[in-house]
mmCIF file of C-alpha atoms and ligand atoms in Angstrom:
data_model
loop_
_atom_site.group_PDB
_atom_site.id
_atom_site.type_symbol
_atom_site.label_atom_id
_atom_site.label_comp_id
_atom_site.label_asym_id
_atom_site.label_seq_id
_atom_site.Cartn_x
_atom_site.Cartn_y
_atom_site.Cartn_z
ATOM 1 C CA MET R 1 70.484 -137.162 85.134
ATOM 2 C CA VAL R 2 71.790 -133.650 85.422
ATOM 3 C CA LYS R 3 71.541 -130.828 82.950
ATOM 4 C CA LEU R 4 74.223 -128.235 83.552
ATOM 5 C CA ARG R 5 74.331 -124.766 82.051
ATOM 6 C CA ALA R 6 77.337 -122.606 81.360
ATOM 7 C CA ARG R 7 78.220 -119.266 79.857
ATOM 8 C CA CYS R 8 81.266 -119.856 77.706
ATOM 9 C CA LEU R 9 83.185 -116.778 76.706
ATOM 10 C CA LEU R 10 84.917 -116.954 73.311
ATOM 11 C CA VAL R 11 87.603 -114.300 72.853
ATOM 12 C CA GLY R 12 90.809 -113.542 70.965
ATOM 13 C CA ASP R 13 92.079 -111.167 68.288
ATOM 14 C CA ALA R 14 90.064 -110.296 65.190
ATOM 15 C CA ALA R 15 90.065 -112.827 62.350
ATOM 16 C CA VAL R 16 91.695 -115.668 64.302
ATOM 17 C CA GLY R 17 88.665 -117.859 63.560
ATOM 18 C CA LYS R 18 86.478 -117.653 66.672
ATOM 19 C CA SER R 19 83.221 -117.435 64.751
ATOM 20 C CA ALA R 20 84.378 -120.113 62.319
ATOM 21 C CA LEU R 21 85.139 -122.470 65.201
ATOM 22 C CA CYS R 22 81.902 -121.960 67.041
ATOM 23 C CA HIS R 23 79.765 -122.193 63.917
ATOM 24 C CA MET R 24 81.492 -125.447 63.024
ATOM 25 C CA PHE R 25 80.923 -126.696 66.550
ATOM 26 C CA HIS R 26 77.323 -125.560 66.557
ATOM 27 C CA SER R 27 76.570 -127.151 63.166
ATOM 28 C CA ASP R 28 78.454 -130.395 63.921
ATOM 29 C CA GLY R 29 81.011 -129.585 61.270
ATOM 30 C CA THR R 30 78.748 -128.641 58.406
ATOM 31 C CA LEU R 31 79.084 -124.871 58.331
ATOM 32 C CA PHE R 32 82.358 -123.181 57.448
ATOM 33 C CA HIS R 33 82.391 -119.590 56.203
ATOM 34 C CA LYS R 34 85.292 -119.053 53.860
ATOM 35 C CA ASN R 35 84.679 -115.344 53.617
ATOM 36 C CA TYR R 36 85.488 -113.267 56.613
ATOM 37 C CA SER R 37 82.560 -111.493 58.154
ATOM 38 C CA MET R 38 83.670 -109.523 61.180
ATOM 39 C CA THR R 39 81.694 -109.973 64.383
ATOM 40 C CA THR R 40 80.803 -106.463 65.534
ATOM 41 C CA GLY R 41 79.122 -107.230 68.852
ATOM 42 C CA VAL R 42 78.493 -110.477 70.640
ATOM 43 C CA GLU R 43 76.771 -113.420 69.071
ATOM 44 C CA LEU R 44 75.129 -116.027 71.274
ATOM 45 C CA LEU R 45 75.038 -119.679 70.231
ATOM 46 C CA MET R 46 73.591 -122.496 72.294
ATOM 47 C CA LYS R 47 74.708 -126.077 71.997
ATOM 48 C CA CYS R 48 73.888 -129.037 74.170
ATOM 49 C CA VAL R 49 76.755 -131.452 74.778
ATOM 50 C CA ASN R 50 76.295 -134.963 76.178
ATOM 51 C CA ILE R 51 78.906 -136.073 78.651
ATOM 52 C CA PRO R 52 80.233 -139.491 77.626
ATOM 53 C CA GLU R 53 79.460 -142.457 79.878
ATOM 54 C CA THR R 54 76.837 -140.532 81.820
ATOM 55 C CA SER R 55 73.267 -139.462 81.219
ATOM 56 C CA ASP R 56 74.316 -135.886 81.992
ATOM 57 C CA SER R 57 74.576 -132.994 79.591
ATOM 58 C CA VAL R 58 75.872 -129.449 79.474
ATOM 59 C CA GLU R 59 74.111 -126.604 77.703
ATOM 60 C CA LEU R 60 76.817 -124.279 76.479
ATOM 61 C CA TYR R 61 75.784 -120.679 75.907
ATOM 62 C CA ILE R 62 78.687 -119.581 73.740
ATOM 63 C CA ILE R 63 79.333 -115.861 73.711
ATOM 64 C CA ASP R 64 81.241 -115.150 70.506
ATOM 65 C CA SER R 65 82.706 -111.745 71.152
ATOM 66 C CA ALA R 66 84.210 -109.313 68.621
ATOM 67 C CA GLY R 67 88.012 -109.348 68.469
ATOM 68 C CA LYS R 68 88.531 -105.904 66.995
ATOM 69 C CA GLU R 69 90.047 -103.678 69.645
ATOM 70 C CA THR R 70 87.661 -100.750 69.241
ATOM 71 C CA LEU R 71 84.619 -103.024 69.675
ATOM 72 C CA VAL R 72 85.768 -104.944 72.727
ATOM 73 C CA GLU R 73 84.721 -102.499 75.383
ATOM 74 C CA ALA R 74 81.102 -102.485 74.263
ATOM 75 C CA CYS R 75 81.131 -106.295 74.146
ATOM 76 C CA GLU R 76 82.522 -106.616 77.645
ATOM 77 C CA LYS R 77 79.269 -105.260 79.039
ATOM 78 C CA MET R 78 77.536 -108.341 77.688
ATOM 79 C CA TRP R 79 79.940 -110.946 78.997
ATOM 80 C CA GLY R 80 78.183 -111.234 82.341
ATOM 81 C CA GLN R 81 79.740 -113.716 84.715
ATOM 82 C CA PRO R 82 81.291 -116.419 82.528
ATOM 83 C CA SER R 83 81.694 -120.012 83.707
ATOM 84 C CA LEU R 84 84.091 -121.118 80.968
ATOM 85 C CA LEU R 85 86.732 -119.499 78.775
ATOM 86 C CA CYS R 86 87.840 -120.280 75.236
ATOM 87 C CA LEU R 87 90.747 -118.049 74.176
ATOM 88 C CA VAL R 88 91.696 -118.337 70.503
ATOM 89 C CA PHE R 89 94.741 -117.201 68.517
ATOM 90 C CA ASP R 90 95.890 -117.752 64.943
ATOM 91 C CA LEU R 91 98.872 -120.099 64.601
ATOM 92 C CA THR R 92 100.046 -118.027 61.610
ATOM 93 C CA SER R 93 100.101 -114.776 63.606
ATOM 94 C CA GLU R 94 102.668 -114.282 66.341
ATOM 95 C CA GLN R 95 100.897 -111.058 67.265
ATOM 96 C CA SER R 96 97.577 -112.783 67.951
ATOM 97 C CA PHE R 97 99.415 -115.123 70.335
ATOM 98 C CA ALA R 98 101.241 -112.271 72.082
ATOM 99 C CA ASN R 99 97.903 -110.530 72.641
ATOM 100 C CA CYS R 100 96.539 -113.500 74.534
ATOM 101 C CA SER R 101 97.982 -112.170 77.780
ATOM 102 C CA HIS R 102 95.981 -108.955 77.333
ATOM 103 C CA TRP R 103 92.889 -111.028 76.756
ATOM 104 C CA MET R 104 93.551 -112.954 79.943
ATOM 105 C CA GLU R 105 93.823 -109.747 81.954
ATOM 106 C CA ARG R 106 90.613 -108.498 80.467
ATOM 107 C CA VAL R 107 88.569 -111.586 81.121
ATOM 108 C CA ARG R 108 89.966 -112.191 84.612
ATOM 109 C CA ALA R 109 88.343 -108.961 85.730
ATOM 110 C CA HIS R 110 85.010 -110.720 85.126
ATOM 111 C CA TRP R 111 85.736 -113.875 87.126
ATOM 112 C CA GLN R 112 84.774 -112.309 90.481
ATOM 113 C CA GLY R 113 87.078 -114.658 92.312
ATOM 114 C CA LEU R 114 85.684 -117.857 90.810
ATOM 115 C CA HIS R 115 87.712 -120.656 89.294
ATOM 116 C CA VAL R 116 86.931 -120.592 85.575
ATOM 117 C CA PRO R 117 88.030 -123.602 83.508
ATOM 118 C CA GLY R 118 89.600 -122.449 80.264
ATOM 119 C CA VAL R 119 91.255 -123.554 77.034
ATOM 120 C CA LEU R 120 93.780 -121.889 74.743
ATOM 121 C CA VAL R 121 93.179 -122.656 71.082
ATOM 122 C CA GLY R 122 95.738 -122.262 68.285
ATOM 123 C CA ASN R 123 93.561 -122.215 65.170
ATOM 124 C CA LYS R 124 94.355 -122.516 61.420
ATOM 125 C CA SER R 125 96.616 -125.529 61.863
ATOM 126 C CA ASP R 126 95.971 -126.283 58.171
ATOM 127 C CA LEU R 127 98.209 -123.385 57.130
ATOM 128 C CA SER R 128 101.301 -125.248 58.295
ATOM 129 C CA SER R 129 103.754 -123.499 55.960
ATOM 130 C CA ARG R 130 102.798 -120.140 57.472
ATOM 131 C CA ARG R 131 102.984 -121.206 61.105
ATOM 132 C CA GLU R 132 104.574 -118.581 63.391
ATOM 133 C CA VAL R 133 103.807 -120.040 66.812
ATOM 134 C CA GLN R 134 105.351 -123.298 67.917
ATOM 135 C CA ALA R 135 103.168 -125.748 69.773
ATOM 136 C CA SER R 136 105.636 -126.098 72.648
ATOM 137 C CA VAL R 137 105.688 -122.318 73.263
ATOM 138 C CA ALA R 138 101.918 -122.059 73.220
ATOM 139 C CA GLN R 139 101.593 -125.128 75.394
ATOM 140 C CA GLU R 140 103.944 -123.717 77.976
ATOM 141 C CA TRP R 141 102.188 -120.369 78.176
ATOM 142 C CA ALA R 142 98.795 -122.088 78.385
ATOM 143 C CA GLN R 143 100.005 -124.136 81.299
ATOM 144 C CA SER R 144 101.296 -121.047 83.116
ATOM 145 C CA GLN R 145 97.766 -119.612 82.836
ATOM 146 C CA GLY R 146 96.010 -122.780 83.911
ATOM 147 C CA LEU R 147 94.578 -123.313 80.428
ATOM 148 C CA GLU R 148 94.414 -126.528 78.451
ATOM 149 C CA TYR R 149 96.010 -126.215 74.989
ATOM 150 C CA HIS R 150 94.417 -127.336 71.710
ATOM 151 C CA GLU R 151 95.305 -126.881 68.047
ATOM 152 C CA THR R 152 92.466 -126.801 65.561
ATOM 153 C CA SER R 153 91.526 -126.133 61.999
ATOM 154 C CA ALA R 154 87.990 -124.949 61.507
ATOM 155 C CA LYS R 155 88.600 -125.080 57.778
ATOM 156 C CA GLU R 156 89.859 -128.664 57.541
ATOM 157 C CA MET R 157 87.576 -129.825 60.365
ATOM 158 C CA ASN R 158 90.555 -130.848 62.367
ATOM 159 C CA ASN R 159 89.945 -131.220 66.079
ATOM 160 C CA PHE R 160 87.461 -128.330 65.785
ATOM 161 C CA ASP R 161 85.134 -129.608 68.482
ATOM 162 C CA ALA R 162 87.786 -130.673 71.001
ATOM 163 C CA PRO R 163 88.170 -127.374 72.898
ATOM 164 C CA LEU R 164 84.482 -126.867 73.652
ATOM 165 C CA LEU R 165 83.878 -130.556 74.401
ATOM 166 C CA SER R 166 86.751 -130.449 76.827
ATOM 167 C CA LEU R 167 85.288 -127.377 78.519
ATOM 168 C CA ALA R 168 81.922 -129.094 78.875
ATOM 169 C CA ARG R 169 83.641 -132.038 80.527
ATOM 170 C CA ALA R 170 85.625 -129.729 82.802
ATOM 171 C CA LEU R 171 82.425 -128.083 83.997
ATOM 172 C CA HIS R 172 80.867 -131.462 84.594
ATOM 173 C CA SER R 173 83.813 -132.558 86.765
ATOM 174 C CA LEU R 174 83.668 -129.278 88.644
ATOM 175 C CA TYR R 175 79.989 -129.846 89.351
ATOM 176 C CA GLN R 176 80.651 -133.317 90.693
ATOM 177 C CA GLU R 177 83.461 -132.030 92.885
ATOM 178 C CA ARG R 178 81.295 -129.260 94.287
ATOM 179 C CA ARG R 179 78.406 -131.610 94.895
ATOM 180 C CA GLU R 180 80.685 -133.861 96.872
ATOM 181 C CA THR R 181 81.918 -130.914 98.946
ATOM 182 C CA ILE R 182 78.349 -129.873 99.683
ATOM 183 C CA GLN R 183 77.374 -133.399 100.637
ATOM 184 C CA ASN R 184 80.105 -133.392 103.244
ATOM 185 C CA LEU R 185 79.334 -130.003 104.778
ATOM 186 C CA SER R 186 78.580 -129.639 108.403
ATOM 187 C CA PRO R 187 75.446 -127.726 109.419
ATOM 188 C CA GLY R 188 75.692 -123.951 109.990
ATOM 189 C CA MET N 1 54.978 -124.681 113.441
ATOM 190 C CA PHE N 2 58.667 -123.915 113.785
ATOM 191 C CA ASP N 3 59.590 -127.546 114.223
ATOM 192 C CA SER N 4 57.535 -128.909 111.363
ATOM 193 C CA SER N 5 58.905 -129.011 107.862
ATOM 194 C CA LEU N 6 57.100 -126.880 105.326
ATOM 195 C CA SER N 7 56.267 -129.913 103.224
ATOM 196 C CA SER N 8 54.524 -131.637 106.105
ATOM 197 C CA LEU N 9 52.351 -128.527 106.324
ATOM 198 C CA GLY N 10 51.352 -128.864 102.693
ATOM 199 C CA ALA N 11 53.767 -126.398 101.129
ATOM 200 C CA LYS N 12 55.235 -127.138 97.699
ATOM 201 C CA VAL N 13 58.059 -125.885 95.537
ATOM 202 C CA VAL N 14 56.251 -124.914 92.362
ATOM 203 C CA VAL N 15 59.103 -123.392 90.347
ATOM 204 C CA ALA N 16 62.808 -124.116 90.340
ATOM 205 C CA THR N 17 65.274 -123.142 87.648
ATOM 206 C CA SER N 18 67.739 -125.992 88.075
ATOM 207 C CA SER N 19 67.386 -129.689 88.418
ATOM 208 C CA ASP N 20 69.594 -132.537 89.351
ATOM 209 C CA GLU N 21 67.413 -135.624 89.770
ATOM 210 C CA ASN N 22 69.326 -136.556 92.878
ATOM 211 C CA HIS N 23 68.866 -133.144 94.473
ATOM 212 C CA PRO N 24 65.301 -132.081 93.703
ATOM 213 C CA PRO N 25 63.773 -128.802 94.911
ATOM 214 C CA GLU N 26 61.548 -130.684 97.382
ATOM 215 C CA ASN N 27 64.694 -131.049 99.474
ATOM 216 C CA ILE N 28 64.381 -127.352 100.311
ATOM 217 C CA ILE N 29 61.215 -127.850 102.302
ATOM 218 C CA ASP N 30 61.697 -131.281 103.862
ATOM 219 C CA GLY N 31 63.040 -129.717 107.048
ATOM 220 C CA ASN N 32 66.326 -131.597 106.747
ATOM 221 C CA THR N 33 69.617 -129.747 106.178
ATOM 222 C CA ASN N 34 71.329 -132.940 105.006
ATOM 223 C CA THR N 35 69.294 -132.930 101.821
ATOM 224 C CA PHE N 36 69.570 -130.066 99.365
ATOM 225 C CA TRP N 37 68.634 -128.585 96.033
ATOM 226 C CA MET N 38 71.607 -127.687 93.926
ATOM 227 C CA SER N 39 71.817 -125.143 91.150
ATOM 228 C CA THR N 40 73.237 -126.519 87.914
ATOM 229 C CA GLY N 41 74.884 -123.468 86.457
ATOM 230 C CA MET N 42 74.511 -119.752 85.663
ATOM 231 C CA PHE N 43 72.697 -117.000 87.528
ATOM 232 C CA PRO N 44 70.086 -115.921 88.384
ATOM 233 C CA GLN N 45 68.533 -119.018 89.944
ATOM 234 C CA GLU N 46 65.144 -119.084 91.590
ATOM 235 C CA PHE N 47 62.575 -121.187 93.334
ATOM 236 C CA VAL N 48 59.042 -120.476 94.507
ATOM 237 C CA ILE N 49 57.361 -121.982 97.558
ATOM 238 C CA ARG N 50 53.588 -122.197 97.626
ATOM 239 C CA PHE N 51 51.843 -122.510 100.964
ATOM 240 C CA ALA N 52 48.731 -124.603 101.398
ATOM 241 C CA GLU N 53 46.871 -121.534 102.622
ATOM 242 C CA PRO N 54 47.645 -117.833 103.191
ATOM 243 C CA THR N 55 50.279 -117.915 105.894
ATOM 244 C CA SER N 56 51.434 -115.113 108.108
ATOM 245 C CA ILE N 57 55.196 -115.006 108.177
ATOM 246 C CA SER N 58 57.326 -113.004 110.542
ATOM 247 C CA ALA N 59 60.650 -114.370 109.343
ATOM 248 C CA VAL N 60 62.231 -117.025 107.134
ATOM 249 C CA THR N 61 65.425 -118.928 107.776
ATOM 250 C CA VAL N 62 67.439 -120.035 104.782
ATOM 251 C CA ASP N 63 70.182 -122.663 105.116
ATOM 252 C CA SER N 64 72.356 -122.603 102.036
ATOM 253 C CA TYR N 65 75.870 -122.783 100.623
ATOM 254 C CA ASN N 66 77.742 -120.352 98.382
ATOM 255 C CA VAL N 67 74.769 -118.029 97.919
ATOM 256 C CA LYS N 68 75.971 -114.434 97.591
ATOM 257 C CA ARG N 69 72.971 -112.256 96.787
ATOM 258 C CA LEU N 70 69.473 -113.341 97.672
ATOM 259 C CA LYS N 71 66.260 -111.564 96.763
ATOM 260 C CA ILE N 72 62.951 -112.494 98.351
ATOM 261 C CA GLU N 73 59.553 -111.655 96.905
ATOM 262 C CA LYS N 74 56.042 -112.634 97.926
ATOM 263 C CA ASN N 75 52.451 -112.526 96.828
ATOM 264 C CA SER N 76 49.080 -113.426 98.223
ATOM 265 C CA SER N 77 47.426 -114.624 95.042
ATOM 266 C CA GLN N 78 46.561 -118.120 93.802
ATOM 267 C CA ASN N 79 49.160 -117.966 91.062
ATOM 268 C CA ALA N 80 52.917 -117.832 91.148
ATOM 269 C CA SER N 81 53.018 -114.470 89.422
ATOM 270 C CA GLN N 82 52.946 -110.750 90.211
ATOM 271 C CA PHE N 83 55.295 -110.732 93.105
ATOM 272 C CA GLU N 84 56.151 -107.803 95.296
ATOM 273 C CA SER N 85 59.654 -107.307 96.507
ATOM 274 C CA VAL N 86 60.347 -108.039 100.172
ATOM 275 C CA THR N 87 64.072 -107.768 100.645
ATOM 276 C CA GLU N 88 67.466 -108.190 99.057
ATOM 277 C CA LYS N 89 70.451 -109.331 101.021
ATOM 278 C CA GLU N 90 74.119 -110.080 100.567
ATOM 279 C CA LEU N 91 74.983 -113.248 102.484
ATOM 280 C CA GLU N 92 78.306 -113.987 104.067
ATOM 281 C CA ASN N 93 80.600 -116.580 102.576
ATOM 282 C CA THR N 94 80.994 -119.548 104.921
ATOM 283 C CA GLU N 95 83.651 -121.951 103.888
ATOM 284 C CA GLY N 96 83.176 -125.532 105.036
ATOM 285 C CA HIS N 97 79.806 -125.118 106.685
ATOM 286 C CA LEU N 98 76.312 -123.995 105.775
ATOM 287 C CA GLN N 99 75.113 -120.422 105.642
ATOM 288 C CA SER N 100 72.175 -119.902 107.939
ATOM 289 C CA ASN N 101 70.372 -116.593 107.586
ATOM 290 C CA THR N 102 67.178 -115.457 109.207
ATOM 291 C CA ILE N 103 65.396 -112.774 107.313
ATOM 292 C CA SER N 104 62.673 -110.892 109.092
ATOM 293 C CA GLY N 105 60.296 -108.208 107.948
ATOM 294 C CA ILE N 106 58.396 -110.368 105.504
ATOM 295 C CA GLY N 107 55.231 -108.621 106.631
ATOM 296 C CA SER N 108 51.654 -109.775 106.364
ATOM 297 C CA SER N 109 50.361 -113.015 104.967
ATOM 298 C CA ALA N 110 51.591 -114.702 101.808
ATOM 299 C CA THR N 111 50.673 -117.634 99.614
ATOM 300 C CA HIS N 112 53.927 -117.705 97.663
ATOM 301 C CA LEU N 113 57.495 -116.836 98.498
ATOM 302 C CA ARG N 114 59.934 -116.409 95.651
ATOM 303 C CA PHE N 115 63.674 -116.719 96.248
ATOM 304 C CA ILE N 116 66.002 -115.345 93.599
ATOM 305 C CA ILE N 117 69.707 -116.027 93.853
ATOM 306 C CA THR N 118 71.343 -113.360 91.728
ATOM 307 C CA THR N 119 74.984 -114.278 92.331
ATOM 308 C CA GLY N 120 77.035 -116.901 94.098
ATOM 309 C CA TYR N 121 80.444 -117.438 95.648
ATOM 310 C CA ASP N 122 80.813 -120.331 93.229
ATOM 311 C CA HIS N 123 79.326 -121.498 89.913
ATOM 312 C CA PHE N 124 76.993 -123.776 91.831
ATOM 313 C CA VAL N 125 75.031 -123.053 94.982
ATOM 314 C CA SER N 126 72.815 -125.168 97.177
ATOM 315 C CA VAL N 127 69.781 -124.554 99.346
ATOM 316 C CA HIS N 128 69.296 -127.036 102.182
ATOM 317 C CA ARG N 129 66.306 -125.757 104.085
ATOM 318 C CA VAL N 130 63.830 -122.946 104.162
ATOM 319 C CA SER N 131 61.808 -122.661 107.341
ATOM 320 C CA VAL N 132 59.210 -120.140 108.338
ATOM 321 C CA GLN N 133 58.487 -118.459 111.636
ATOM 322 C CA ASN N 134 54.951 -117.167 112.148
HETATM 323 N N1 GTP L 1 92.800 -121.497 56.662
HETATM 324 C C1 GTP L 1 91.959 -121.326 57.666
HETATM 325 N N2 GTP L 1 91.164 -120.238 57.712
HETATM 326 C C2 GTP L 1 90.318 -120.090 58.747
HETATM 327 C C3 GTP L 1 90.232 -121.046 59.788
HETATM 328 N N3 GTP L 1 89.297 -120.629 60.679
HETATM 329 C C4 GTP L 1 88.819 -119.458 60.209
HETATM 330 N N4 GTP L 1 89.422 -119.131 59.033
HETATM 331 C C5 GTP L 1 89.183 -117.924 58.227
HETATM 332 O O1 GTP L 1 89.651 -116.816 58.950
HETATM 333 C C6 GTP L 1 88.800 -115.698 58.713
HETATM 334 C C7 GTP L 1 88.325 -115.104 60.011
HETATM 335 O O2 GTP L 1 87.479 -116.034 60.672
HETATM 336 P P1 GTP L 1 86.371 -115.583 61.743
HETATM 337 O O3 GTP L 1 85.867 -116.826 62.347
HETATM 338 O O4 GTP L 1 85.383 -114.678 61.162
HETATM 339 O O5 GTP L 1 87.286 -114.781 62.777
HETATM 340 P P2 GTP L 1 86.865 -114.146 64.189
HETATM 341 O O6 GTP L 1 87.892 -114.571 65.159
HETATM 342 O O7 GTP L 1 85.467 -114.494 64.499
HETATM 343 O O8 GTP L 1 87.028 -112.587 63.911
HETATM 344 P P3 GTP L 1 86.220 -111.348 64.596
HETATM 345 O O9 GTP L 1 84.778 -111.664 64.512
HETATM 346 O O10 GTP L 1 86.597 -110.148 63.833
HETATM 347 O O11 GTP L 1 86.703 -111.244 66.001
HETATM 348 C C8 GTP L 1 87.674 -116.182 57.816
HETATM 349 O O12 GTP L 1 87.961 -115.836 56.474
HETATM 350 C C9 GTP L 1 87.704 -117.674 57.995
HETATM 351 O O13 GTP L 1 87.250 -118.360 56.857
HETATM 352 C C10 GTP L 1 91.091 -122.189 59.715
HETATM 353 O O14 GTP L 1 91.094 -123.072 60.572
HETATM 354 N N5 GTP L 1 91.937 -122.275 58.651
HETATM 355 MG MG1 MG L 2 83.802 -113.382 64.800
#
């Protein structure tokens, strides 16, 4: 039995639904805020995820960071050294997708050379008539950045837990890989 | 004493922040670099070694992997609290083999040594052996 721990950074433009997604995830799908309440700093949520078919688990410390441009700099100081990345955009806003590359630049500066498993999330899939970003385009960009792509709706509870569950599993695989490497090391 | 493992001399690891059942902190003091304690995510990570009796230490050798910054503290009390700082060191990255660093200047006698790993070269780090030179 292993209990892993990870800092998961949650970023993306304002109002794309980051807080909605992580509150849904945290409350197992029972808490959706219809009214927008802007995150002005960082909010920390902890959730323990069991890894299927093992007795292992991952404690995710989700850092829900403000999306509004003028608040980002202050938030960055509290990101620390993240182990996982969840980058969110709004499927009904082309602009929020275009800004994802800026977000990537910003967060990469905090990696310190480490490999950080990440996902790209297109949220608000329920608003299909207002969709501005095609899945294939988002998928392709995600791939070019080494991110796994997911579409979600926090509102309709569609796939809302998939991105963070997938990150937990990615960390678990990384741990197993690293443990194997260490087992096979030669002495100094 | 150099050739004996710390555990055979009655030392114990009394605090460790991470645990993988298969790689328990006792592996740090069993004298064997093939067994290890592995951190399970996030920094800082720490462990505390308690000696059976106040022990004079001239240097410690730490065999590890992917540790970047290491802080060592000590005390000479019965409890694992109120430590004084001994040293802080940036270790070299060694790909494919263990890091082995001898840190001297520990000073007079100690009952506890506290090792704090503040950053790593990877998400997960391992400590294979801590040995003490008197
Ligand atoms: N239709 C729809 N609305 C959503 C969805 N997810 C979030 N919303 C709404 O979008 C608005 C913004 O959501 P938040 O979660 O607060 O957005 P945020 O990304 O945290 O924004 P900042 O904190 O400013 O960075 C709220 O009114 C939510 O109710 C969704 O999947 N579908
Ligand atoms: Mg928010």
